[in-house]
PDB file of C-alpha atoms in Angstrom:
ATOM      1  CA  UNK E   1      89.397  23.815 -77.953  1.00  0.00           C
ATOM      2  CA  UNK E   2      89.973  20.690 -79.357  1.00  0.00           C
ATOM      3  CA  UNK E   3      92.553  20.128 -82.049  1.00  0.00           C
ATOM      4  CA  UNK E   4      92.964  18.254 -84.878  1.00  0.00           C
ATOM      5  CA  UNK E   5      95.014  15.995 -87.219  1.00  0.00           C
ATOM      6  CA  UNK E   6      94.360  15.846 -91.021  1.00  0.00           C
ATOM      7  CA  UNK E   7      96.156  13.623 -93.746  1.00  0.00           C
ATOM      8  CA  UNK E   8      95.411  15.512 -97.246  1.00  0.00           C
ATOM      9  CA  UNK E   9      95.913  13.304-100.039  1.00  0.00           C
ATOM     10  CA  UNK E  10      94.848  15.886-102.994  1.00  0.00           C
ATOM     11  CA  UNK E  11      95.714  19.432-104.236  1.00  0.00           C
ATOM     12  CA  UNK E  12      91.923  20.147-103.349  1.00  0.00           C
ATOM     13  CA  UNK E  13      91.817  19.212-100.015  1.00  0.00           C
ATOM     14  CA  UNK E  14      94.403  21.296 -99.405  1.00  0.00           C
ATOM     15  CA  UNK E  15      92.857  24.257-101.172  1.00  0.00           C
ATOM     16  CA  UNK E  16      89.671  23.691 -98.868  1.00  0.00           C
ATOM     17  CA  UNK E  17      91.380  23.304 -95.573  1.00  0.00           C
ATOM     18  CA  UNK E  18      92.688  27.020 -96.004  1.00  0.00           C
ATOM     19  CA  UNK E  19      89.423  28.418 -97.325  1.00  0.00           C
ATOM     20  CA  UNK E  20      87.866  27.086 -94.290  1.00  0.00           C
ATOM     21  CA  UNK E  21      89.859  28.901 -91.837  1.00  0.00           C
ATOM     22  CA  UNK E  22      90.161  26.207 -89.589  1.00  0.00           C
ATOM     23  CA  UNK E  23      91.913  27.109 -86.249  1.00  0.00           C
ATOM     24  CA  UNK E  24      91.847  23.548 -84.689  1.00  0.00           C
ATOM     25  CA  UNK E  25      94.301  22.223 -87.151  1.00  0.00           C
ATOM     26  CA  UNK E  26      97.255  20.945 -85.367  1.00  0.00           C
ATOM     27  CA  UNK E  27      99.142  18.606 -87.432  1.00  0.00           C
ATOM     28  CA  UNK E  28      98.987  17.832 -91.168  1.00  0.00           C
ATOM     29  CA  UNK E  29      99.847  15.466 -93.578  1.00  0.00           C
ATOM     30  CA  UNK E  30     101.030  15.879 -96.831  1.00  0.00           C
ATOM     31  CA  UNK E  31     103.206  12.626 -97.089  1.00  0.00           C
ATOM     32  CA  UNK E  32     103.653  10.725-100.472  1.00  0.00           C
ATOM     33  CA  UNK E  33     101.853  13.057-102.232  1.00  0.00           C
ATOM     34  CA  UNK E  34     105.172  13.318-105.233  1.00  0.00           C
ATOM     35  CA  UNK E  35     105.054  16.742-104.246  1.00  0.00           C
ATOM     36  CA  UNK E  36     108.223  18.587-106.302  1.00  0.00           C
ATOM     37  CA  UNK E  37     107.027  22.352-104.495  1.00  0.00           C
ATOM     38  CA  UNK E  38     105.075  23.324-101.529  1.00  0.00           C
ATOM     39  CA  UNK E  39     101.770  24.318-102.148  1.00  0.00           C
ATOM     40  CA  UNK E  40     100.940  27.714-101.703  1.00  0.00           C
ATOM     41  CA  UNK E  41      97.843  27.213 -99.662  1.00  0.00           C
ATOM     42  CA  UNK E  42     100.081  25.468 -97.059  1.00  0.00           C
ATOM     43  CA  UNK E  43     101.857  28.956 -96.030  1.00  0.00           C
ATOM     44  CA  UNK E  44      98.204  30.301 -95.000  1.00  0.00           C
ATOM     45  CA  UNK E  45      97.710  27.650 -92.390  1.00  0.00           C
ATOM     46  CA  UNK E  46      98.766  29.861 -89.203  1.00  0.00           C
ATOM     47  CA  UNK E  47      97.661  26.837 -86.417  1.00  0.00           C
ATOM     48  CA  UNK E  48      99.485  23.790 -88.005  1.00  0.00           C
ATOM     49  CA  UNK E  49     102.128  22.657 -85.099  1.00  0.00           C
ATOM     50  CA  UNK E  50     103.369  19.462 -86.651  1.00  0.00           C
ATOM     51  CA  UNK E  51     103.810  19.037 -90.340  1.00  0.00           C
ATOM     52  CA  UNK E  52     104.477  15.589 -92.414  1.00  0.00           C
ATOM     53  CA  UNK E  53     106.074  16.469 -95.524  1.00  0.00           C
ATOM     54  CA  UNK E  54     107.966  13.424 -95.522  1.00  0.00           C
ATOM     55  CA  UNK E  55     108.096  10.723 -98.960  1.00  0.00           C
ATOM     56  CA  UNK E  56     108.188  13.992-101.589  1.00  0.00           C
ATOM     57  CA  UNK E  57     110.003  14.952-104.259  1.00  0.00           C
ATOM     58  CA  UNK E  58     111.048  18.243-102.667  1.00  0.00           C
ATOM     59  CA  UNK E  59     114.990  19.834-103.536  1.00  0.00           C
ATOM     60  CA  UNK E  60     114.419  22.766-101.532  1.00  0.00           C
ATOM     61  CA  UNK E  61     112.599  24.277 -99.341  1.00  0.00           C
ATOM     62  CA  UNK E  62     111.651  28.068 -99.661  1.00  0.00           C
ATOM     63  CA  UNK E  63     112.474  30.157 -96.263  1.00  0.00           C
ATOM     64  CA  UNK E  64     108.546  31.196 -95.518  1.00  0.00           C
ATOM     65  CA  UNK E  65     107.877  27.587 -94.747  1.00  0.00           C
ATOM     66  CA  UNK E  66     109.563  28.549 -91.340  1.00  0.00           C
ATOM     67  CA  UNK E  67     107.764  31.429 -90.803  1.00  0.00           C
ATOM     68  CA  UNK E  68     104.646  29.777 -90.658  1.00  0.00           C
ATOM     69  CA  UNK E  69     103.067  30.681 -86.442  1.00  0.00           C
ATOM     70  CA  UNK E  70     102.961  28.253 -84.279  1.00  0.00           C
ATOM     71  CA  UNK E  71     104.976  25.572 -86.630  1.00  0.00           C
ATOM     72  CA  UNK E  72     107.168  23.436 -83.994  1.00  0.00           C
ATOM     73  CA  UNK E  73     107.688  20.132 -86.013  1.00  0.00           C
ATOM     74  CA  UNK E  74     107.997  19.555 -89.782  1.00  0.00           C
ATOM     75  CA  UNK E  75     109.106  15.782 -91.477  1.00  0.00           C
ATOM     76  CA  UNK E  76     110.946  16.400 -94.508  1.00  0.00           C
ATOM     77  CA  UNK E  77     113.119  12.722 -94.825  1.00  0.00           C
ATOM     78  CA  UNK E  78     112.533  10.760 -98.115  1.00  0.00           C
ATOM     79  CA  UNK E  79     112.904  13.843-100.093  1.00  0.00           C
ATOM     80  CA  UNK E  80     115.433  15.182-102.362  1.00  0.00           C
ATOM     81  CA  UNK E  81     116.910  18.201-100.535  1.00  0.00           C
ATOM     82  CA  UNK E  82     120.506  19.093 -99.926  1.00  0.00           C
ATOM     83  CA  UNK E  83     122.158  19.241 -96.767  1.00  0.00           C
ATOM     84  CA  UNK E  84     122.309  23.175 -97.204  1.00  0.00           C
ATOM     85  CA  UNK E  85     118.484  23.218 -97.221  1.00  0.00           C
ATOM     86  CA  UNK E  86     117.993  21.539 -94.110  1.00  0.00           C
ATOM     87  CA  UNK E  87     119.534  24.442 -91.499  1.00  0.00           C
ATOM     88  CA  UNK E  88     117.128  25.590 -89.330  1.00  0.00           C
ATOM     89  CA  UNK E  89     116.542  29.260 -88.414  1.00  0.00           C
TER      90      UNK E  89
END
């Protein structure tokens, strides 16, 4: 199976990666997109490995984001968050 690598750049992108159940996804990009909250589409995605949430806006960042199967990797520097928020399971 071969997998993939996306770079979303829109809220609607996003919206139609998870209504197209797409299994290959391996890595995704949401980087520079001023994004203040995590999308709610993103916590759907159950094959991402690698995520690039890095160049946001983000203060926090809600505990189901590590829940997410499969997720090995996620870039969260450039972004507003407190040390507290960045512990790790």
């Amino acid at each position: 199976r071969m997998l993939r690598e996306d770079s979303i750049r829109n809220a609607d992108q996003l919206a139609a990666l998870r209504a197209s159940q797409d299994s290959t996804l391996a890595a995704l990009s949401l980087r520079r997109m001023s994004l203040a909250t995590l999308p709610p589409e993103l916590f759907a995605l159950e094959s991402v490995q690698r995520l690039d949430l890095s160049d946001n806006r983000l203060t926090k960042v809600p505990k189901k984001l590590w829940k997410i199967k499969g997720l090995e990797s996620v870039d969260l520097s450039n972004n507003q968050l407190k040390a507290k928020y960045l512990k790790i399971r």
